[in-house]
């Protein structure tokens, strides 16, 4: 963990400049009729989940270059996640992935308490074969042509719910690798019918207060077709299953050029937006750090979310899902959590009454400028002040680097094997 | 028109070689358990609609290079469409576009009888301003923020139904240019709600035996967002409106890399495939000649259609929708109609029982080869024989060129102005 | 024109707040070791060319919705361009397009002096047929299979040079629509050889102190292939022609997902970056307002330009090239010029010594953050102060709207015909 | 190996039908002025290299599902490659990958003789860390910021040349994973300069009769930028290095929608086409079986190659490069080799004199139809006859399946571990 003293002394050195910047920004926002304190409070209250697997080094099918001190168990992962939340105050929950994080629920709960964390959605895995399982997922899982394979995949998902129920999770996220690599390999309709049947069996095992999130993806690991290829199919799934089934949006899972913020709006409108896997992408499911490539797109997504705030039953889950191939995962997750907060803060200061008027009067220039004005605003002081007031770090990256945490854990955690292709 | 004699004499010269090729192919197909006669009969019975506007030269926003003898009225368009059907026997219906083709229904019916044609779906136009209309569609039509504009657009669609009702059409196709060019310009949800309200008003005016087709498009003429951007939104429209509302698939209206045949399968599965606008594309809505760029993709679409044949209430409309910028439109439409027939014939000879077995047993290699085997088959003799037996041309292109039709109409139809398209 | 009084009084009302914001920003930048005054001076000295055709309403192949008061001559276009420069102080030059802007050079010079403008690169047009020309460009211009057509296209370009020479232009920009719509239509190699031959003939007529810019584009108006499809081919052209031939980069002319800033870097490295056509795009050559869709991308391009500043013979031409379909063109051009200035200012405040160190030490997190820190900075006060000190408007949009200029010109300029674009 | 008897008896059963089909096709082609025997001879003489790594099961970053009897050494790989060539007669050479295939050259030569194979281009690997190497390639290899890493990468390439020289290879293929995941991570120009320096050092070590192939790729494993991102940069490399440096084209390494056959034409025109990595793709570097997704595109590439045949010094290398994730790799490689032959045969029967005339006269319809006519021709009998006459299998897939080869090797080769992410 990071010593509170270190945070405090670093903050002390930075506080004067922060207060000056915060005040100057407050004056600016006041001119626009925006109350900086209100924005800060909402940012302070905001939290996003981190994925347990995100604290390990990612990789590609070509190679994985493991970093120092990679976590070797879910408990070490929780330690790392605890550091992220301790410094940023922005990541109060962790999302587990089964079987990677399978462990005694009591131990998980104890560790979560120790690290100041809670548990978010459970993630099942039927895109890989599990040691001990009789059936392979090479040709699919929930949509496999053979009933025993589908059954095994359903059972695994029910097991994820079981574990989750014991540790306070309230949602199951399903993403499958099912699809095909050749035209003709799969009969699209029968394949999707099988998927729906399996999904219904899982939904039937869902506790009353849980939600089921399904996630679409246009390609990879299947390269000709995927069963849940886009939000259209994802919407059909959620509709077929029932009220507690909703759609998850991952920012890298779309065809090129697709307008993602519009998909978000459609799912909100029809009551089916379950939540997000935040990351960024330039080409495909690149799983790059959130806002690394196109920060305006992230802002536009949050613009939809802030606009919809207050809609009854509107409660999307927010989670990061990134592959950290060339950075320290703790740094990337801290930074990405702050980028999400930034987009949220920017969306909060959009002058919505004016925007609505410009939209109504078909004034695209001023409507665009209204969004741009909010986006251009450097809200860093708001984020920093929210952290300072929570006892977190004004500058989490520099405190983290100064803390020596990575070097310390590298001493006690064995260096992992690198070599070939990595895992998400 | 084309003289029957000319067709007959050209056919006579080609018939011996055709019969030899047909017989050789029959032997080959027989080895696979496929009856060539049955395939030929289905091909002969197949018909696709041509768009009235397709017989004029197309253009881009940069320029239009009008050809000789362009039709100057819907009646001349029907003359040209008649030639296409006379030679190919494949295009028994014409799809009209209002207001471009507005005319006295009695005259339309008379001309259709004269040219041996019927009328397919009516197409409304609210992407352009019409002379005499009080309101502009610059900022949208069915989804415009202002009620009077939406009302005008709804009225126009009802007028299309009215005309169509008098000439035997049984469907209305709606494609709108509504969308936005700037983030923030439109409120996605309110815009779509307005669209749905307008569409409901049109649907309410739909005769009992009509269908309403809506068409999605990812971009152009709006370049940041379109209201009906993909099949997901299109499906929502069809579901919101009712049973007689279905989705139209245009092959060039998707994001890059999207698996179109899978969308076709999904829409079939959920009872919402209304039909097609066939063409081909490499980059966007290129409106190139059908199968000019990717003939295997067209085959894969027809593979879904043949697979679904026999599904209750499954009756998709088939129409060409192309922009002929550098060819004689009559030639392009003839050739494209034949390319569609080709894909249909290839899909008919897929050995489906074997394919299903390979799919069930997860044998992608043989499943793929089963489709490829059908696709590789040169079914030209089947198409030619179907035409010969109907009294149409074995080789429509060469008969058309030899006929001098284009030169003849160029004498009586004034040369149209070319010049700029839209604006760079 | 806009009265100086109106600018002055509007500025007066806004000046106090601006000075407060500017000072606060100055303090912030000073902490980073950045001198705000130096940045402001560079921004003040920066100028970008506007395209004469940009002040007219654009359109698509589907429709054009002409605005009020569209300019009907090159002189009225210069009036509008003068307003843009008067208010922003950022657009000192206009780029003419022949034959649209063909006029007596003396009159052009007189009007330029009156409006306080100069002339930038000349643009030729061989993608449309010109009244009176014997040959059509339907099947190409510089690369046409027939020598007389190529000759006509070469002559047109030489004529553009001739006009430009008389009005002080120093560059010719060539963009052609040549390409093909069908595989097989054109022989790629022979077509490109013909293009090169024609381009050599133009280059031979280039005055010693002129540059020749060629522009690549991946598709449209040709939809299967274009002759100058990407920067690779563009580079070959510039290399084949000679030292004064360079490549123009338009931000919307690339395949999806392409890394444009990297192309910029490559062309700089090999001495072949001629300049830019700035705009923005989400799907294709959308010609949207600069930075409307992806402001970070624009910043990354300017990051390359600022990084390369000082390279011998490095002098890229900057021009806007947009199609204003739903906005007042004057507003869009003003706003886009300011967005370009913004990206330039942000690139100027990148802490480059630190960045270089992070790059050298493979610290992607801090390298990325170094760019982001500059990009997040709201440099609006710098741009505003530069304008204020030049006697231009702190807020050009509001001064323009308050001025009544559009309404005034609408009274004297006839409403242009709208109607169809090209053809669907 | 496969017993000659098994091939002969299978061929005997299929020969009569083949001769009938071959004769019928011969008659058809004769009508077009095409001599079937000449085509067959060229097809028979054609050979394509297989990649040694292609006979192992591929995988994605998500999972790898190893098949039965996977080769565990380069010698077992050569056994498998021998089977492919024995049955198809189309794959006379194998391309090795170092360090995966590092072995005593004498043993390699002996095994090659035993299996009837030769060696094609050598492939280096600096996208993974090698056991024992002091430096990691996490942040690049040939373009790494640190000289010792670059030196290590250069040495590795020189070692590949050394091995290759002893076994009769005549080319080195370089593909690197170098690039960046964040804007700002790498300085584009300095990175490329380092790449060029390293490449020059390798080129300096190239034997006189060798060629150096460099391969571009738009993304993956780097997801913001790659050093050799497209053919433009690849061309610059080949030009900077010298005459024996040429560009390799992999069909899956381009941005979406890119016209690949045109790139092939450009590289031919400028003397820089080194060769191909054949495969197919729908989304990215999917490494699917050749012609599985878009057979017409493959034909269009071969149309360029056949068109250019006879150009002095034109000798592109042909190699398959695929990842077989769901099929028996031997089956996929056999089938893909035959698909390449098919495209070659189709390109050979294009009526080129007619095509040239249509191109010259701007008759896109007939030009397109000329290509389509060749493509539609089912040339299977030509391929089969070429195999029959060489003593190979008329139907390699069925003979292979009947042979029991896979089951036999599965008995002696240990089952490989599956689990996580796979390798190319």
Coordinates of N, CA and C in Angstrom, one line a residue, chain C residues 116-275:
Chain C
X116 N -8.5 43.4 -48.3 CA -7.3 43.1 -47.4 C -6.8 41.7 -47.5
X117 N -6.9 41.1 -48.7 CA -6.6 39.7 -48.9 C -5.5 39.5 -49.9
X118 N -4.8 38.4 -49.9 CA -3.9 38.0 -50.9 C -4.4 36.7 -51.5
X119 N -3.6 36.2 -52.5 CA -4.0 34.9 -53.2 C -3.1 33.8 -52.9
X120 N -3.7 32.7 -52.5 CA -2.9 31.5 -52.3 C -2.8 30.6 -53.5
X121 N -2.7 29.3 -53.3 CA -2.6 28.3 -54.4 C -3.8 28.4 -55.4
X122 N -3.5 28.2 -56.6 CA -4.6 28.1 -57.7 C -5.0 26.6 -57.7
X123 N -6.3 26.4 -57.9 CA -6.9 25.1 -58.0 C -7.4 24.9 -59.4
X124 N -7.0 23.9 -60.1 CA -7.5 23.5 -61.4 C -8.7 22.6 -61.2
X125 N -9.5 22.5 -62.3 CA -10.7 21.6 -62.2 C -10.8 20.8 -63.5
X126 N -10.4 19.5 -63.4 CA -10.6 18.6 -64.5 C -11.5 17.5 -64.1
X127 N -12.3 17.7 -63.1 CA -13.3 16.6 -62.7 C -14.7 17.0 -63.2
X128 N -14.8 18.1 -63.8 CA -16.1 18.5 -64.4 C -15.8 19.0 -65.8
X129 N -16.8 18.9 -66.7 CA -16.7 19.4 -68.0 C -16.9 20.9 -68.0
X130 N -16.2 21.6 -68.8 CA -16.3 23.0 -68.9 C -17.0 23.4 -70.2
X131 N -17.9 24.3 -70.0 CA -18.7 24.8 -71.2 C -17.7 25.2 -72.3
X132 N -17.8 24.8 -73.4 CA -17.0 25.2 -74.5 C -15.8 24.3 -74.8
X133 N -15.5 23.4 -73.9 CA -14.4 22.5 -74.1 C -14.9 21.3 -75.0
X134 N -14.0 21.0 -76.0 CA -14.4 19.9 -76.9 C -14.5 18.5 -76.3
X135 N -13.7 18.3 -75.2 CA -13.7 16.9 -74.7 C -14.3 16.8 -73.3
X136 N -14.8 15.6 -73.0 CA -15.4 15.4 -71.7 C -14.4 14.6 -70.8
X137 N -14.5 14.9 -69.5 CA -13.7 14.2 -68.5 C -14.4 13.0 -67.9
X138 N -15.4 12.5 -68.5 CA -16.2 11.4 -67.9 C -15.2 10.2 -67.7
X139 N -14.3 10.0 -68.6 CA -13.4 8.8 -68.4 C -12.0 9.3 -68.0
X140 N -11.9 10.4 -67.3 CA -10.6 10.8 -66.9 C -10.1 12.1 -67.5
X141 N -9.1 12.6 -67.0 CA -8.5 13.9 -67.5 C -7.0 13.7 -67.8
X142 N -6.2 14.0 -66.8 CA -4.7 13.8 -67.0 C -4.3 12.4 -67.4
X143 N -5.2 11.4 -67.0 CA -4.8 10.0 -67.3 C -5.7 9.4 -68.3
X144 N -6.5 10.2 -69.0 CA -7.4 9.7 -70.0 C -6.7 8.9 -71.1
X145 N -7.3 7.9 -71.6 CA -6.7 7.1 -72.6 C -6.4 7.8 -73.9
X146 N -7.1 8.9 -74.2 CA -7.0 9.6 -75.4 C -6.1 10.9 -75.2
X147 N -5.2 11.0 -76.1 CA -4.2 12.1 -76.0 C -4.9 13.5 -76.1
X148 N -5.9 13.7 -76.9 CA -6.5 15.1 -76.9 C -7.2 15.5 -75.6
X149 N -7.7 14.5 -74.9 CA -8.4 14.8 -73.6 C -7.3 15.2 -72.6
X150 N -6.2 14.4 -72.6 CA -5.1 14.8 -71.7 C -4.6 16.1 -72.0
X151 N -4.4 16.4 -73.3 CA -3.9 17.7 -73.7 C -4.8 18.8 -73.2
X152 N -6.1 18.7 -73.4 CA -7.0 19.7 -72.9 C -6.8 19.9 -71.4
X153 N -6.7 18.8 -70.7 CA -6.5 18.9 -69.2 C -5.2 19.6 -68.9
X154 N -4.2 19.3 -69.6 CA -2.9 20.0 -69.3 C -3.0 21.5 -69.6
X155 N -3.6 21.8 -70.7 CA -3.8 23.2 -71.1 C -4.5 24.0 -70.0
X156 N -5.6 23.3 -69.5 CA -6.3 24.0 -68.4 C -5.4 24.3 -67.2
X157 N -4.6 23.4 -66.9 CA -3.7 23.6 -65.7 C -2.7 24.7 -66.0
X158 N -2.2 24.7 -67.3 CA -1.3 25.8 -67.6 C -2.0 27.2 -67.6
X159 N -3.2 27.2 -68.0 CA -4.0 28.4 -67.9 C -4.2 28.9 -66.4
X160 N -4.4 27.9 -65.5 CA -4.5 28.3 -64.1 C -3.2 28.9 -63.6
X161 N -2.1 28.4 -64.1 CA -0.8 29.0 -63.7 C -0.7 30.4 -64.3
X162 N -1.1 30.5 -65.5 CA -1.1 31.9 -66.1 C -1.9 32.9 -65.3
X163 N -3.1 32.5 -65.0 CA -3.9 33.5 -64.2 C -3.2 33.7 -62.8
X164 N -2.8 32.6 -62.2 CA -2.2 32.8 -60.9 C -0.9 33.7 -60.9
X165 N -0.2 33.5 -62.0 CA 1.1 34.3 -62.1 C 0.8 35.8 -62.0
X166 N -0.4 36.2 -62.6 CA -0.7 37.6 -62.7 C -1.2 38.2 -61.3
X167 N -1.6 37.3 -60.4 CA -2.3 37.8 -59.2 C -1.4 37.4 -58.0
X168 N -0.2 36.9 -58.2 CA 0.6 36.7 -57.1 C 0.6 35.4 -56.4
X169 N -0.1 34.4 -57.0 CA -0.1 33.1 -56.5 C 1.3 32.4 -56.7
X170 N 1.6 31.5 -55.9 CA 2.9 30.8 -56.1 C 2.8 29.3 -56.1
X171 N 1.6 28.8 -56.3 CA 1.5 27.3 -56.3 C 0.2 26.9 -57.1
X172 N 0.3 25.7 -57.7 CA -0.9 25.1 -58.3 C -1.2 23.8 -57.6
X173 N -2.5 23.7 -57.3 CA -2.9 22.4 -56.7 C -3.7 21.6 -57.7
X174 N -3.3 20.4 -57.8 CA -4.0 19.5 -58.8 C -4.7 18.4 -58.0
X175 N -6.0 18.3 -58.2 CA -6.7 17.1 -57.7 C -7.6 16.7 -58.9
X176 N -7.5 15.4 -59.2 CA -8.3 14.9 -60.3 C -9.3 13.9 -59.8
X177 N -10.4 13.7 -60.6 CA -11.4 12.7 -60.3 C -11.1 11.4 -61.0
X178 N -9.9 11.3 -61.7 CA -9.6 10.1 -62.5 C -9.6 8.9 -61.7
X179 N -10.1 7.8 -62.2 CA -10.1 6.5 -61.6 C -11.0 5.6 -62.3
X180 N -11.6 4.6 -61.6 CA -12.5 3.7 -62.3 C -13.5 3.2 -61.4
X181 N -14.6 2.7 -61.9 CA -15.7 2.2 -61.2 C -15.9 0.7 -61.2
X182 N -15.1 0.0 -62.1 CA -15.2 -1.4 -62.3 C -13.8 -2.0 -62.3
X183 N -13.6 -3.1 -61.7 CA -12.3 -3.8 -61.9 C -12.2 -4.1 -63.4
X184 N -11.0 -3.8 -63.9 CA -10.8 -4.0 -65.4 C -11.0 -2.8 -66.2
X185 N -11.8 -1.8 -65.7 CA -12.1 -0.6 -66.5 C -10.8 0.0 -67.0
X186 N -9.8 0.2 -66.1 CA -8.6 0.8 -66.4 C -7.4 -0.1 -66.1
X187 N -6.4 0.1 -66.9 CA -5.1 -0.6 -66.7 C -4.3 0.3 -65.8
X188 N -4.1 -0.2 -64.5 CA -3.6 0.7 -63.5 C -2.2 1.3 -63.9
X189 N -1.4 0.5 -64.5 CA 0.0 1.0 -64.8 C 0.0 2.0 -66.0
X190 N -0.7 1.6 -67.0 CA -0.8 2.5 -68.2 C -1.5 3.8 -67.8
X191 N -2.5 3.7 -67.0 CA -3.2 4.9 -66.5 C -2.3 5.8 -65.7
X192 N -1.5 5.3 -64.9 CA -0.7 6.1 -64.0 C 0.5 6.7 -64.9
X193 N 0.9 5.9 -65.9 CA 2.0 6.5 -66.8 C 1.4 7.7 -67.5
X194 N 0.2 7.6 -67.9 CA -0.4 8.7 -68.6 C -0.5 9.9 -67.7
X195 N -0.9 9.6 -66.5 CA -1.0 10.7 -65.5 C 0.3 11.4 -65.3
X196 N 1.4 10.6 -65.1 CA 2.7 11.1 -64.9 C 3.1 12.0 -66.1
X197 N 2.9 11.5 -67.3 CA 3.3 12.3 -68.5 C 2.6 13.6 -68.5
X198 N 1.3 13.6 -68.2 CA 0.5 14.9 -68.2 C 1.1 15.8 -67.1
X199 N 1.3 15.2 -66.0 CA 1.8 16.0 -64.9 C 3.2 16.6 -65.2
X200 N 4.0 15.9 -65.9 CA 5.3 16.4 -66.3 C 5.1 17.6 -67.2
X201 N 4.1 17.5 -68.1 CA 3.9 18.6 -69.0 C 3.5 19.9 -68.2
X202 N 2.7 19.7 -67.2 CA 2.3 20.9 -66.4 C 3.5 21.4 -65.6
X203 N 4.3 20.5 -65.0 CA 5.4 20.8 -64.2 C 6.4 21.7 -65.1
X204 N 6.5 21.3 -66.3 CA 7.4 22.0 -67.2 C 7.0 23.4 -67.4
X205 N 5.7 23.7 -67.2 CA 5.2 25.1 -67.4 C 5.2 25.8 -66.1
X206 N 5.7 25.3 -65.0 CA 5.7 25.9 -63.7 C 6.8 27.0 -63.6
X207 N 6.4 28.2 -63.2 CA 7.5 29.2 -63.0 C 8.4 28.7 -61.9
X208 N 9.6 29.3 -62.0 CA 10.7 28.9 -61.1 C 10.4 29.0 -59.6
X209 N 9.6 30.0 -59.2 CA 9.3 30.2 -57.8 C 7.9 29.6 -57.4
X210 N 7.4 28.8 -58.2 CA 6.1 28.1 -57.9 C 6.4 26.7 -57.4
X211 N 5.4 26.2 -56.7 CA 5.3 24.8 -56.3 C 4.1 24.1 -56.9
X212 N 4.2 22.8 -57.2 CA 3.1 22.1 -57.7 C 2.6 21.1 -56.6
X213 N 1.4 21.2 -56.2 CA 0.9 20.3 -55.1 C -0.1 19.3 -55.8
X214 N 0.1 18.0 -55.5 CA -0.8 17.0 -55.9 C -1.5 16.4 -54.7
X215 N -2.7 16.0 -54.9 CA -3.5 15.6 -53.7 C -4.0 14.2 -54.0
X216 N -3.9 13.3 -53.0 CA -4.4 12.0 -53.1 C -5.8 11.9 -52.5
X217 N -6.5 10.8 -52.9 CA -7.8 10.6 -52.3 C -8.2 9.1 -52.6
X218 N -8.7 8.5 -51.6 CA -8.8 7.0 -51.7 C -10.1 6.6 -52.5
X219 N -11.1 7.5 -52.5 CA -12.3 7.1 -53.3 C -13.2 8.4 -53.5
X220 N -14.0 8.4 -54.4 CA -15.0 9.4 -54.8 C -14.3 10.6 -55.5
X221 N -14.7 10.9 -56.8 CA -15.9 10.4 -57.4 C -15.8 9.0 -58.1
X222 N -14.6 8.4 -58.1 CA -14.4 7.1 -58.7 C -14.5 6.1 -57.5
X223 N -15.2 5.0 -57.7 CA -15.5 4.1 -56.6 C -14.9 2.7 -56.6
X224 N -14.1 2.4 -57.6 CA -13.3 1.2 -57.5 C -11.9 1.5 -57.3
X225 N -11.4 2.5 -58.1 CA -10.0 2.9 -57.9 C -9.8 4.3 -58.3
X226 N -8.9 5.0 -57.6 CA -8.5 6.3 -58.0 C -7.1 6.3 -58.4
X227 N -6.7 7.2 -59.3 CA -5.3 7.2 -59.8 C -4.3 7.6 -58.7
X228 N -4.6 8.6 -58.0 CA -3.8 9.0 -56.9 C -4.4 8.6 -55.6
X229 N -4.4 7.3 -55.3 CA -5.2 6.8 -54.2 C -4.7 7.0 -52.8
X230 N -3.4 7.2 -52.7 CA -2.9 7.4 -51.3 C -1.6 8.1 -51.3
X231 N -1.0 8.3 -50.2 CA 0.2 9.2 -50.1 C 1.4 8.4 -50.8
X232 N 1.3 7.1 -50.9 CA 2.4 6.4 -51.5 C 2.5 6.8 -53.0
X233 N 1.4 6.7 -53.7 CA 1.3 7.2 -55.1 C 1.6 8.6 -55.2
X234 N 1.1 9.4 -54.3 CA 1.3 10.9 -54.3 C 2.9 11.2 -54.2
X235 N 3.5 10.4 -53.3 CA 4.9 10.6 -53.1 C 5.7 10.2 -54.4
X236 N 5.2 9.2 -55.1 CA 5.9 8.8 -56.4 C 5.7 9.9 -57.4
X237 N 4.6 10.5 -57.4 CA 4.4 11.6 -58.4 C 5.4 12.7 -58.1
X238 N 5.4 13.2 -56.8 CA 6.3 14.3 -56.5 C 7.7 14.0 -56.8
X239 N 8.1 12.7 -56.6 CA 9.5 12.3 -56.8 C 9.8 12.3 -58.3
X240 N 8.8 11.8 -59.1 CA 9.0 11.7 -60.5 C 9.1 13.1 -61.1
X241 N 8.3 14.0 -60.6 CA 8.2 15.4 -61.2 C 9.5 16.2 -60.9
X242 N 9.9 16.3 -59.7 CA 11.0 17.1 -59.4 C 10.9 17.8 -58.0
X243 N 11.8 18.7 -57.8 CA 12.0 19.3 -56.4 C 10.8 20.1 -56.0
X244 N 10.2 20.8 -57.0 CA 9.1 21.8 -56.6 C 7.7 21.1 -56.6
X245 N 7.7 19.8 -56.8 CA 6.5 19.0 -56.7 C 6.4 18.4 -55.3
X246 N 5.3 18.7 -54.6 CA 5.1 18.2 -53.3 C 3.6 17.7 -53.1
X247 N 3.5 17.0 -52.0 CA 2.2 16.3 -51.7 C 1.3 17.1 -50.8
X248 N 0.0 17.2 -51.1 CA -1.0 17.8 -50.3 C -1.7 16.8 -49.5
X249 N -2.0 17.1 -48.2 CA -2.7 16.1 -47.4 C -4.1 16.7 -47.0
X250 N -5.1 16.1 -47.4 CA -6.5 16.5 -47.0 C -6.9 15.5 -45.9
X251 N -7.4 16.0 -44.9 CA -7.7 15.1 -43.7 C -8.8 14.1 -43.9
X252 N -9.6 14.2 -45.0 CA -10.7 13.3 -45.2 C -10.4 12.3 -46.4
X253 N -9.2 12.3 -46.9 CA -9.0 11.5 -48.1 C -8.3 10.2 -47.9
X254 N -8.4 9.6 -46.7 CA -7.7 8.4 -46.4 C -8.6 7.2 -46.2
X255 N -8.1 6.1 -46.2 CA -8.9 4.9 -45.8 C -9.2 5.0 -44.3
X256 N -10.3 4.2 -43.9 CA -10.6 4.3 -42.5 C -9.5 3.9 -41.6
X257 N -9.4 4.5 -40.4 CA -8.4 4.2 -39.4 C -7.0 4.6 -39.7
X258 N -6.7 5.1 -40.8 CA -5.3 5.4 -41.2 C -4.8 6.5 -40.2
X259 N -3.5 6.4 -39.9 CA -2.8 7.3 -39.0 C -2.3 8.5 -39.8
X260 N -3.0 9.5 -39.8 CA -2.7 10.6 -40.8 C -1.5 11.4 -40.3
X261 N -1.3 11.6 -39.0 CA -0.2 12.4 -38.5 C 1.1 11.7 -38.9
X262 N 1.1 10.4 -39.0 CA 2.3 9.6 -39.4 C 2.6 9.9 -40.8
X263 N 1.6 9.9 -41.7 CA 1.8 10.3 -43.1 C 2.5 11.7 -43.2
X264 N 2.0 12.6 -42.4 CA 2.5 13.9 -42.3 C 4.0 13.8 -42.0
X265 N 4.3 13.0 -40.9 CA 5.7 12.9 -40.5 C 6.6 12.3 -41.6
X266 N 6.1 11.3 -42.3 CA 6.9 10.7 -43.4 C 7.2 11.7 -44.5
X267 N 6.1 12.4 -44.9 CA 6.3 13.4 -46.0 C 7.3 14.5 -45.6
X268 N 7.2 14.9 -44.4 CA 8.2 15.9 -43.9 C 9.6 15.3 -44.0
X269 N 9.8 14.1 -43.5 CA 11.1 13.4 -43.5 C 11.7 13.3 -44.9
X270 N 10.9 13.1 -45.8 CA 11.4 12.9 -47.2 C 11.2 14.2 -48.1
X271 N 11.0 15.3 -47.4 CA 11.0 16.6 -48.1 C 9.8 16.8 -49.1
X272 N 8.7 16.1 -48.8 CA 7.6 16.2 -49.8 C 6.3 16.6 -49.3
X273 N 6.3 17.2 -48.1 CA 5.0 17.7 -47.6 C 4.8 19.1 -48.2
X274 N 3.8 19.2 -49.0 CA 3.5 20.5 -49.6 C 2.5 21.3 -48.8
X275 N 1.6 20.6 -48.2 CA 0.6 21.4 -47.3 C -0.6 20.6 -47.0

